mmCIF file of C-alpha atoms in Angstrom:
data_model
loop_
_atom_site.group_PDB
_atom_site.id
_atom_site.type_symbol
_atom_site.label_atom_id
_atom_site.label_comp_id
_atom_site.label_asym_id
_atom_site.label_seq_id
_atom_site.Cartn_x
_atom_site.Cartn_y
_atom_site.Cartn_z
ATOM 1 C CA MET A 147 -87.034 89.797 195.434
ATOM 2 C CA ARG A 148 -89.014 92.811 196.627
ATOM 3 C CA ALA A 149 -92.365 92.292 198.331
ATOM 4 C CA ALA A 150 -95.458 93.802 196.704
ATOM 5 C CA TYR A 151 -96.540 95.228 200.062
ATOM 6 C CA PRO A 152 -95.282 94.830 203.665
ATOM 7 C CA GLY A 153 -95.595 91.301 204.976
ATOM 8 C CA HIS A 154 -96.208 89.763 201.544
ATOM 9 C CA ARG A 155 -93.634 87.641 199.745
ATOM 10 C CA LEU A 156 -93.908 87.185 196.000
ATOM 11 C CA PRO A 157 -93.503 83.619 194.736
ATOM 12 C CA ASP A 158 -90.242 82.785 193.021
ATOM 13 C CA ALA A 159 -91.536 82.542 189.466
ATOM 14 C CA PRO A 160 -89.172 82.018 186.535
ATOM 15 C CA LEU A 161 -88.929 84.478 183.693
ATOM 16 C CA MET A 162 -91.365 83.359 181.090
ATOM 17 C CA PRO A 163 -91.553 83.666 177.339
ATOM 18 C CA THR A 164 -94.193 85.691 175.541
ATOM 19 C CA GLY A 165 -97.529 83.912 175.290
ATOM 20 C CA VAL A 166 -97.161 81.934 178.508
ATOM 21 C CA LEU A 167 -100.761 82.678 179.449
ATOM 22 C CA GLU A 168 -102.040 80.410 176.694
ATOM 23 C CA ARG A 169 -100.599 77.445 178.612
ATOM 24 C CA PRO A 170 -102.204 76.174 181.819
ATOM 25 C CA LEU A 171 -100.385 77.022 185.074
ATOM 26 C CA GLU A 172 -99.306 73.389 185.629
ATOM 27 C CA HIS A 173 -96.829 73.721 182.750
ATOM 28 C CA THR A 174 -95.144 76.873 184.049
ATOM 29 C CA ALA A 175 -92.946 75.176 186.654
ATOM 30 C CA PRO A 176 -89.244 75.802 186.082
ATOM 31 C CA SER A 177 -87.353 72.968 184.514
ATOM 32 C CA ARG A 178 -84.364 71.490 186.333
ATOM 33 C CA ALA A 179 -82.362 71.025 183.142
ATOM 34 C CA ARG A 180 -79.653 73.553 182.357
ATOM 35 C CA PRO A 181 -80.348 75.716 179.321
ATOM 36 C CA ALA A 182 -78.093 75.070 176.345
ATOM 37 C CA LYS A 183 -75.577 77.810 175.620
ATOM 38 C CA ALA A 184 -76.294 79.861 172.545
ATOM 39 C CA SER A 185 -73.762 79.220 169.812
ATOM 40 C CA THR A 186 -74.119 82.692 168.283
ATOM 41 C CA LEU A 187 -74.503 86.049 169.930
ATOM 42 C CA ALA A 188 -77.673 88.029 169.288
ATOM 43 C CA THR A 189 -77.101 90.998 167.015
ATOM 44 C CA GLU A 190 -79.702 93.190 168.756
ATOM 45 C CA PRO A 191 -80.570 93.339 172.451
ATOM 46 C CA GLU A 192 -83.952 91.857 173.309
ATOM 47 C CA THR A 193 -86.590 94.477 174.025
ATOM 48 C CA TYR A 194 -89.258 94.050 176.641
ATOM 49 C CA GLY A 195 -92.306 94.927 174.537
ATOM 50 C CA HIS A 196 -95.883 95.677 175.560
ATOM 51 C CA ASP A 197 -97.186 92.136 174.999
ATOM 52 C CA ARG A 198 -94.414 90.579 177.036
ATOM 53 C CA ALA A 199 -94.855 93.088 179.875
ATOM 54 C CA LEU A 200 -98.599 92.441 179.925
ATOM 55 C CA ASP A 201 -98.047 88.665 179.947
ATOM 56 C CA ALA A 202 -95.603 88.943 182.829
ATOM 57 C CA MET A 203 -97.938 91.156 184.841
ATOM 58 C CA LEU A 204 -101.000 88.937 184.326
ATOM 59 C CA PHE A 205 -98.952 85.796 184.957
ATOM 60 C CA ALA A 206 -97.802 87.205 188.294
ATOM 61 C CA ALA A 207 -101.363 88.174 189.229
ATOM 62 C CA ARG A 208 -102.622 84.647 188.455
ATOM 63 C CA ARG A 209 -99.769 83.029 190.389
ATOM 64 C CA MET A 210 -100.622 85.123 193.446
ATOM 65 C CA GLY A 211 -104.315 84.290 193.100
ATOM 66 C CA ILE A 212 -105.412 87.897 192.633
ATOM 67 C CA ASP A 213 -108.861 88.456 191.116
ATOM 68 C CA ALA A 214 -108.565 91.774 189.327
ATOM 69 C CA THR A 215 -111.412 93.948 188.070
ATOM 70 C CA ASP A 216 -111.268 95.689 184.702
ATOM 71 C CA ARG A 217 -110.330 98.930 186.419
ATOM 72 C CA GLN A 218 -107.467 97.253 188.277
ATOM 73 C CA VAL A 219 -106.203 95.660 185.073
ATOM 74 C CA ALA A 220 -106.306 99.068 183.352
ATOM 75 C CA LEU A 221 -104.322 100.550 186.243
ATOM 76 C CA LEU A 222 -101.779 97.727 186.034
ATOM 77 C CA LEU A 223 -101.451 98.292 182.294
ATOM 78 C CA GLY A 224 -100.693 101.977 182.919
ATOM 79 C CA VAL A 225 -98.030 101.047 185.468
ATOM 80 C CA ALA A 226 -96.536 98.513 183.054
ATOM 81 C CA GLU A 227 -96.402 101.049 180.246
ATOM 82 C CA ARG A 228 -94.749 103.695 182.446
ATOM 83 C CA HIS A 229 -92.208 101.508 184.219
ATOM 84 C CA LEU A 230 -91.541 98.404 182.150
ATOM 85 C CA LEU A 231 -91.457 99.684 178.612
ATOM 86 C CA PRO A 232 -88.542 101.705 177.222
ATOM 87 C CA PRO A 233 -89.385 105.371 176.516
ATOM 88 C CA GLU A 234 -90.276 106.164 172.930
ATOM 89 C CA ARG A 235 -87.789 108.304 171.019
ATOM 90 C CA ASP A 236 -88.753 111.572 169.396
ATOM 91 C CA GLU A 237 -89.485 111.231 165.702
ATOM 92 C CA GLU A 238 -88.693 114.898 164.995
ATOM 93 C CA PRO A 239 -85.769 115.426 162.603
ATOM 94 C CA PHE A 240 -82.528 115.683 164.537
ATOM 95 C CA PRO A 241 -80.732 119.056 164.035
ATOM 96 C CA HIS A 242 -77.213 117.701 163.518
ATOM 97 C CA GLY A 243 -74.350 120.150 163.178
ATOM 98 C CA THR A 244 -75.872 122.714 165.552
ATOM 99 C CA LEU A 245 -75.539 123.583 169.226
ATOM 100 C CA ARG A 246 -79.154 122.481 169.647
ATOM 101 C CA GLY A 247 -78.226 119.087 168.189
ATOM 102 C CA TYR A 248 -75.288 118.792 170.575
ATOM 103 C CA LYS A 249 -77.552 119.539 173.549
ATOM 104 C CA ARG A 250 -80.048 116.974 172.313
ATOM 105 C CA HIS A 251 -77.326 114.316 172.187
ATOM 106 C CA ALA A 252 -76.448 115.207 175.778
ATOM 107 C CA ARG A 253 -80.097 115.055 176.868
ATOM 108 C CA LEU A 254 -80.448 111.570 175.372
ATOM 109 C CA LEU A 255 -77.226 110.518 177.167
ATOM 110 C CA GLU A 256 -75.476 109.537 173.969
ATOM 111 C CA GLN A 257 -72.151 110.485 172.438
ATOM 112 C CA ALA A 258 -72.469 113.489 170.135
ATOM 113 C CA CYS A 259 -71.697 113.094 166.449
ATOM 114 C CA ASP A 260 -68.703 114.866 164.890
ATOM 115 C CA ASP A 261 -70.837 117.619 163.303
ATOM 116 C CA CYS A 262 -72.530 118.481 166.595
ATOM 117 C CA ARG A 263 -69.233 118.447 168.519
ATOM 118 C CA GLU A 264 -67.716 120.811 165.946
ATOM 119 C CA ALA A 265 -70.734 123.146 166.234
ATOM 120 C CA CYS A 266 -70.354 123.185 170.019
ATOM 121 C CA ARG A 267 -66.626 123.918 169.723
ATOM 122 C CA LEU A 268 -67.238 126.821 167.327
ATOM 123 C CA GLU A 269 -69.968 128.233 169.579
ATOM 124 C CA ALA A 270 -67.610 128.124 172.574
ATOM 125 C CA ILE A 271 -64.945 130.002 170.593
ATOM 126 C CA ALA A 272 -67.492 132.648 169.556
ATOM 127 C CA ARG A 273 -68.716 132.977 173.144
ATOM 128 C CA ARG A 274 -65.150 133.542 174.389
ATOM 129 C CA LYS A 275 -64.582 136.165 171.692
ATOM 130 C CA ARG A 276 -67.800 137.985 172.647
ATOM 131 C CA ALA A 277 -66.766 137.966 176.307
ATOM 132 C CA GLY A 278 -63.314 139.298 175.409
ATOM 133 C CA ARG A 279 -64.776 142.329 173.616
ATOM 134 C CA ARG A 280 -66.060 143.908 176.820
ATOM 135 C CA ALA A 281 -64.032 146.938 177.799
ATOM 136 C CA GLN A 282 -62.108 146.558 181.031
ATOM 137 C CA LYS A 283 -62.785 149.044 183.760
ATOM 138 C CA PRO A 284 -59.713 151.137 184.586
ATOM 139 C CA CYS A 285 -57.821 150.751 187.832
ATOM 140 C CA GLY A 286 -59.365 152.664 190.708
ATOM 141 C CA THR A 287 -62.797 150.987 190.413
ATOM 142 C CA GLU A 288 -64.498 148.127 192.255
ATOM 143 C CA ALA A 289 -64.541 146.011 189.062
ATOM 144 C CA ALA A 290 -60.788 146.447 188.586
ATOM 145 C CA TYR A 291 -60.230 145.470 192.263
ATOM 146 C CA HIS A 292 -62.068 142.167 191.645
ATOM 147 C CA ARG A 293 -60.204 141.652 188.368
ATOM 148 C CA HIS A 294 -56.940 141.797 190.333
ATOM 149 C CA LEU A 295 -58.297 139.195 192.762
ATOM 150 C CA ARG A 296 -59.477 136.885 189.954
ATOM 151 C CA ARG A 297 -56.042 136.974 188.372
ATOM 152 C CA TRP A 298 -54.307 136.354 191.726
ATOM 153 C CA GLU A 299 -52.525 139.694 191.370
ATOM 154 C CA LYS A 300 -51.560 142.082 194.152
ATOM 155 C CA THR A 301 -54.143 144.890 194.155
ATOM 156 C CA CYS A 302 -52.859 148.323 193.233
ATOM 157 C CA PRO A 303 -53.343 151.273 195.665
ATOM 158 C CA PRO A 304 -56.111 153.016 193.589
ATOM 159 C CA CYS A 305 -58.147 149.762 193.467
ATOM 160 C CA ARG A 306 -57.688 149.165 197.223
ATOM 161 C CA GLU A 307 -58.908 152.680 197.937
ATOM 162 C CA ALA A 308 -61.910 152.235 195.606
ATOM 163 C CA HIS A 309 -62.802 149.003 197.404
ATOM 164 C CA ARG A 310 -62.482 150.660 200.853
ATOM 165 C CA THR A 311 -64.793 153.463 199.696
ATOM 166 C CA TYR A 312 -67.330 150.948 198.358
ATOM 167 C CA VAL A 313 -67.331 148.952 201.614
ATOM 168 C CA ARG A 314 -67.716 152.139 203.742
ATOM 169 C CA GLU A 315 -70.700 153.297 201.644
ATOM 170 C CA TYR A 316 -72.286 149.828 201.697
ATOM 171 C CA ARG A 317 -72.001 149.551 205.503
ATOM 172 C CA ALA A 318 -73.376 153.055 205.994
ATOM 173 C CA ALA A 319 -76.375 152.241 203.754
ATOM 174 C CA ARG A 320 -77.036 149.005 205.680
ATOM 175 C CA ALA A 321 -76.831 150.808 209.033
ATOM 176 C CA ALA A 322 -79.244 153.499 207.819
ATOM 177 C CA ALA A 323 -81.703 150.855 206.588
ATOM 178 C CA ALA A 324 -81.659 149.013 209.953
#
């Protein structure tokens, strides 16, 4: 268990149910009996709501004997809301079947639905088609020299000469600037 601050050890307190503060502290000692196994699995995971987070925080403060002012309690509530509670989801309508919807799925770290995946696939195809429409520079230019390199081809003599000319001019311009 992590210490609240250097040199301080937090007491080993059991996890407690909601509403534990209504009971006196004498009744919060952990029981030695083993808990009975649940016969059925829960259909939904248990959420750690605001009331339960507040109870846990105040329980820990009482166990450590901390007298907190109203301002300190308000600060602790802010910390509990930021760090203990799950983030609230956006209530805005979800744009399924669009690239924006696909990106939103990715941002929420969830698997994209079929409509959004299809929209992303179609957008990628359109993007590749748009990129393919650009006219290629003819051999004998710096762009064509780099195209040869990208394709792992042997550069042709006009492209090599164009690249040599480019490098000579670049070095001359750098030397003149220095």
